[in-house]
Coordinates of C-alpha atoms in Angstrom, one line a residue:
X123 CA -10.9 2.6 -6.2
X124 CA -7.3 2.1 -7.8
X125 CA -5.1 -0.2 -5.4
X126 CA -2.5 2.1 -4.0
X127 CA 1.1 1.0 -1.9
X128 CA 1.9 4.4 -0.7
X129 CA 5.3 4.3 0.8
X130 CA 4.5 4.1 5.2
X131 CA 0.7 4.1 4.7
X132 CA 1.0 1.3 2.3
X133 CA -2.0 -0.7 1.5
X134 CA -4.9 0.4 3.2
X135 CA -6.5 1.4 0.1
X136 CA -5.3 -1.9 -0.9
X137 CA -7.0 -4.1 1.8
X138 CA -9.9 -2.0 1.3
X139 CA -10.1 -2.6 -2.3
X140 CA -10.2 -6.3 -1.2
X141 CA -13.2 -5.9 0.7
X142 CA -11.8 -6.3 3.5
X143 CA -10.3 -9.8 2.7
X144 CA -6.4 -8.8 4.5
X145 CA -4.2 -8.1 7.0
X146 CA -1.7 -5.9 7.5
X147 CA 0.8 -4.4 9.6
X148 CA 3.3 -1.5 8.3
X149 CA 5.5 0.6 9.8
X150 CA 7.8 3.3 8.6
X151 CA 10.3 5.1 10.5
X152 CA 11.9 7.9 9.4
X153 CA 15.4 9.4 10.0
X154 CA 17.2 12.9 11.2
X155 CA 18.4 12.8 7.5
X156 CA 15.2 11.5 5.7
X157 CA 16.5 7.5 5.7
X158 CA 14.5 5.0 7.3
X159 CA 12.7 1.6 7.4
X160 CA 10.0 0.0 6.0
X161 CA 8.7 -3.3 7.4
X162 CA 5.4 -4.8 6.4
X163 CA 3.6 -8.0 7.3
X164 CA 0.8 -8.7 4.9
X165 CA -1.6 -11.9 5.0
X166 CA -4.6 -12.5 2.0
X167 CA -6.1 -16.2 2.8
X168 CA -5.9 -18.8 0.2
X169 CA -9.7 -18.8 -0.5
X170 CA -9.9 -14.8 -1.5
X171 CA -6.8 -15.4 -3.6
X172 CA -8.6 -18.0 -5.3
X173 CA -12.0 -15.7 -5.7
X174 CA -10.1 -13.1 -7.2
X175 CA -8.4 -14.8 -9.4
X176 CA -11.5 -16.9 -11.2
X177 CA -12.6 -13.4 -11.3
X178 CA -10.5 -12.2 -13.3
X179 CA -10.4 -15.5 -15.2
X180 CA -14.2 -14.9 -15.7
X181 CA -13.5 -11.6 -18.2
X182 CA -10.3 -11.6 -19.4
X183 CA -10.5 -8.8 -21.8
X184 CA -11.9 -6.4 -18.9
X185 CA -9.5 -3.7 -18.4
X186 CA -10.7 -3.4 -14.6
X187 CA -7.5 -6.3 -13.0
X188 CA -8.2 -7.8 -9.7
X189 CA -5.5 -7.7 -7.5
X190 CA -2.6 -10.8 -7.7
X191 CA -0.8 -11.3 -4.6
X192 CA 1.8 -14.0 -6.5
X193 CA 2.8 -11.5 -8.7
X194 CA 5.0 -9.6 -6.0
X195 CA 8.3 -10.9 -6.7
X196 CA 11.3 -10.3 -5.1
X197 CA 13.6 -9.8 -8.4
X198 CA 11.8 -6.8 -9.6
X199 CA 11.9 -5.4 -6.5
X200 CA 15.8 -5.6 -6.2
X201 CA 16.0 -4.6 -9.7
X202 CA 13.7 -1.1 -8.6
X203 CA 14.8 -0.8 -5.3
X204 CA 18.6 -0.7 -6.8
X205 CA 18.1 1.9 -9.2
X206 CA 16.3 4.1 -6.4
X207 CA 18.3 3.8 -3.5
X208 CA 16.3 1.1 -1.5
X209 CA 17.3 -2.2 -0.3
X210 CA 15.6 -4.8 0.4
X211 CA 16.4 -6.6 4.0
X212 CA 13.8 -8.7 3.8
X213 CA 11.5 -10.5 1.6
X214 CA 9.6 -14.2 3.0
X215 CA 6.7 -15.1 1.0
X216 CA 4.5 -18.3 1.4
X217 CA 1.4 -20.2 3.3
X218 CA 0.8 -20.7 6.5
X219 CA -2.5 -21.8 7.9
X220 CA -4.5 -21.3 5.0
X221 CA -3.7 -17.9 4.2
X222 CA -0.7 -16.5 1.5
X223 CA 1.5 -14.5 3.6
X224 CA 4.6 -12.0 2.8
X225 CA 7.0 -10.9 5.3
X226 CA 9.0 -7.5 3.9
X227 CA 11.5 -5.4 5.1
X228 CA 13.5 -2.3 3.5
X229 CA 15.9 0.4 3.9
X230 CA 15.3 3.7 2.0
X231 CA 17.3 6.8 1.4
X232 CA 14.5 9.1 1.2
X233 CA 11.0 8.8 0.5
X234 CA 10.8 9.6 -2.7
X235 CA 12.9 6.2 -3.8
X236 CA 10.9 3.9 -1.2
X237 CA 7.8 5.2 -3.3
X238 CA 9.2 4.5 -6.2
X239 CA 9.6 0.8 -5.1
X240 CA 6.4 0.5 -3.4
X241 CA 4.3 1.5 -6.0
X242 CA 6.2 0.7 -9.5
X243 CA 7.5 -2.9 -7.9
X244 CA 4.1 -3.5 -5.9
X245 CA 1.2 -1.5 -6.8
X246 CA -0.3 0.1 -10.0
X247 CA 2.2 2.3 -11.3
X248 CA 0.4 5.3 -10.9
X249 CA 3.5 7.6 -9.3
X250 CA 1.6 7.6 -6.2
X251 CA 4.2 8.5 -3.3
X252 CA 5.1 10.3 0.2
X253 CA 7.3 13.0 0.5
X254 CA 8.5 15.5 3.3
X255 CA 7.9 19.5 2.2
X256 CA 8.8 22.6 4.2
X257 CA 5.4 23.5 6.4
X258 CA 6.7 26.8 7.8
X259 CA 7.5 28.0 10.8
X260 CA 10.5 25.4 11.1
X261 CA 8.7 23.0 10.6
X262 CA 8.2 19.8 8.0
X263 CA 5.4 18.1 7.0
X264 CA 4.8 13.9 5.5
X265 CA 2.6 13.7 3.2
X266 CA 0.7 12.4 0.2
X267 CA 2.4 13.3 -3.5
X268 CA 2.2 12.7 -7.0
X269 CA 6.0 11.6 -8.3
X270 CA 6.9 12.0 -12.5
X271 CA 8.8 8.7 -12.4
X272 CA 10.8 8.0 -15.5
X273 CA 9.2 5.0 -17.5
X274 CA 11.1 1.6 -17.9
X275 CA 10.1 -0.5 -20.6
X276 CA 11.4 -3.7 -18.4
X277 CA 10.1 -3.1 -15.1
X278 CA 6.0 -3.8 -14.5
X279 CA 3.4 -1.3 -14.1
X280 CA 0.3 -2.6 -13.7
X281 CA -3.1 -1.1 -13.6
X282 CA -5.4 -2.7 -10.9
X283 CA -9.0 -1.8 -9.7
X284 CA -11.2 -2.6 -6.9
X285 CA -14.6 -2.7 -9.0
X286 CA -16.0 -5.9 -10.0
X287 CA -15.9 -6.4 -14.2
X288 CA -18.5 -5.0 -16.5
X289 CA -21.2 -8.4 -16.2
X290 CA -23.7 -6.2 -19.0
X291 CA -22.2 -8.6 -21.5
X292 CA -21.8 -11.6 -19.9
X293 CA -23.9 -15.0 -20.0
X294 CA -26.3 -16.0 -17.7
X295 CA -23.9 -18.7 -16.1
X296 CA -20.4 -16.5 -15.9
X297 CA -22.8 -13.5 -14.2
X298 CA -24.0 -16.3 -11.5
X299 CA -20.8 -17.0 -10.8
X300 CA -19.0 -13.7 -10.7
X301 CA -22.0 -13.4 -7.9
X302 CA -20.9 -16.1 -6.2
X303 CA -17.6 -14.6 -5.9
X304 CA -18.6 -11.4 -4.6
X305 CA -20.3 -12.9 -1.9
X306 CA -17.4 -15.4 -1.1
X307 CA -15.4 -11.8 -1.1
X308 CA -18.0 -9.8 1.2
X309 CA -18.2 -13.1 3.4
X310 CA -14.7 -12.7 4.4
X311 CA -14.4 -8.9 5.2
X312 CA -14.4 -10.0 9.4
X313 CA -10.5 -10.8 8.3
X314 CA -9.4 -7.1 8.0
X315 CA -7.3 -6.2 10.5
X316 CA -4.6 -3.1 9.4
X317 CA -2.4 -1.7 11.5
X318 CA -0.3 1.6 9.9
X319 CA 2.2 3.5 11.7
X320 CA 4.4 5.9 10.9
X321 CA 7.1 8.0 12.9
X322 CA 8.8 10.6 12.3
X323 CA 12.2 12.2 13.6
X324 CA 11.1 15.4 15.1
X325 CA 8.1 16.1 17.6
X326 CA 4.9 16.5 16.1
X327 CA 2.8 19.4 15.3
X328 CA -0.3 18.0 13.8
X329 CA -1.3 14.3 12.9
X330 CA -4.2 13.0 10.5
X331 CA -4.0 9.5 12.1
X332 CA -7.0 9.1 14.6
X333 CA -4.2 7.8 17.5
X334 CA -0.6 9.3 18.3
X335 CA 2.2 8.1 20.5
X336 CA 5.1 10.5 21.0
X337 CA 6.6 10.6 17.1
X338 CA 4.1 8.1 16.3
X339 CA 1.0 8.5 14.3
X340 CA -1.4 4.8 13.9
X341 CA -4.4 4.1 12.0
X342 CA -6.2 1.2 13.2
X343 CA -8.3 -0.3 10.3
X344 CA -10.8 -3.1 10.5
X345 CA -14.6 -4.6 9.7
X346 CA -16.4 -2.2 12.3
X347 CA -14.9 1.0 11.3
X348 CA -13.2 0.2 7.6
X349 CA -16.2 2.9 6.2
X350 CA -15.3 6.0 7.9
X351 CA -11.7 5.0 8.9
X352 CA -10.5 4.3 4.8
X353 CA -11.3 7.5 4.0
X354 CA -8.2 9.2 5.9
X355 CA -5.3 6.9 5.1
X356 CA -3.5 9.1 3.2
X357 CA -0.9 10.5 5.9
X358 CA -0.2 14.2 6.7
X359 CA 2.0 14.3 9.8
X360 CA 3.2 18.1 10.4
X361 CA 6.7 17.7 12.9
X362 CA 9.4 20.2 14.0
X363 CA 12.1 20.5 12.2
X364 CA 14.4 21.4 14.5
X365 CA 18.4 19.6 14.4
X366 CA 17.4 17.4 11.5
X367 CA 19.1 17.5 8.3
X368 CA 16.4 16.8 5.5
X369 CA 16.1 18.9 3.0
X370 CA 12.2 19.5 2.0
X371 CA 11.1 18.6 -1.1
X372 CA 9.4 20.7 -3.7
X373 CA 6.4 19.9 -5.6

């Protein structure tokens, strides 16, 4: 599974990718005009940082990255988030009680740019985004897309899976450890407590999240129902489109 930071539904494919090893609370609120906000409290504890990265220290070469949670920096961020109409209001990283935590906040002009961001500044680069597209009837619809986002040879894209390295060449000794690691990793998946929510400006029609509240769609992700609850975290809210001044997108 590719780690993904989807604009609003950010990182639940992330945290599951961990195995479970995060938490995270996001929420998105969009505008009449297709503006909004993005704030997002993420927390990975020292001791699965530290897993994942020997693992990655254990095969180098592999083309399969674990995730790094230090390499989130704030400056290529700003420099993304200025070319795409984003700004970033907020941006706290560091450790508190054992666990690496980063506190973000950030105004978009449309989705499209906050995408850009999230997953060129963030995640793997792979012009995975949200978008809002005419659903008929008057209606609009927030939902998964694929973006063609121009390439720049100075900003970071980076490539990141979920599966553990290829151990079929590996010695005795480094395939011991990279099972202790997976074990320390699978030992921590009680942590995983997500919290996703996204609302939109215009009453809603249909929701895939399993809980609404008014404008509000939630999905409520942790150890006893990650399995069956990852597997819709892709958002598709359908709203009325009535007195709002967003123009759909087009795929």
């Amino acid at each position: 599974m590719k780690i993904r930071f989807l604009a609003g539904c950010v990182l639940a494919a992330a945290l599951l990718a961990l195995g479970g090893c995060m938490q995270l609370h996001s929420t998105t609120i969009v505008n009449k005009d297709g503006s909004g906000t993005v704030t997002m409290k993420i927390s990975l504890s020292q001791s699965v940082a530290e897993a994942l990265k020997e693992m990655s220290e254990l095969d180098p070469d592999s083309d399969q990255k674990m995730p790094d949670f230090s390499s989130i920096d704030r400056d290529e961020m700003e420099k993304a988030a200025k070319k795409h109409g984003v700004k970033i209001t907020k941006f706290s990283k560091g450790d508190q009680d054992g666990h690496m935590i980063l506190d973000l906040g950030m105004e978009f002009k449309d989705l499209k740019g906050l995408s850009y961001v999230m997953d060129h500044a963030m995640g793997e680069g792979g012009n995975d985004g949200m978008g809002i597209f005419d659903a008929g009837d008057g209606n609009l619809v927030l939902r998964s897309t694929q973006y063609d986002f121009p390439t720049d040879e100075d900003e970071k894209s980076v490539e990141v899976e979920s599966e553990m390295p290829d151990t079929s060449d590996m010695d005795p000794a480094k395939m011991q450890k990279m099972m202790e690691l997976t074990g320390k990793l699978m030992g921590a998946i009680s942590e995983m407590d997500v919290r996703l929510e996204i609302t939109v400006p215009g009453d809603i029609v249909s929701s895939n999240a399993p809980q609404t509240e008014g404008r509000t769609s939630i999905w409520s992700i942790n150890s006893s129902n990650m399995m069956t609850a990852g597997q819709n975290t892709e958002p598709e809210i359908v709203f009325s489109g009535k007195g709002l001044k967003i123009k759909p997108q087009t795929d």
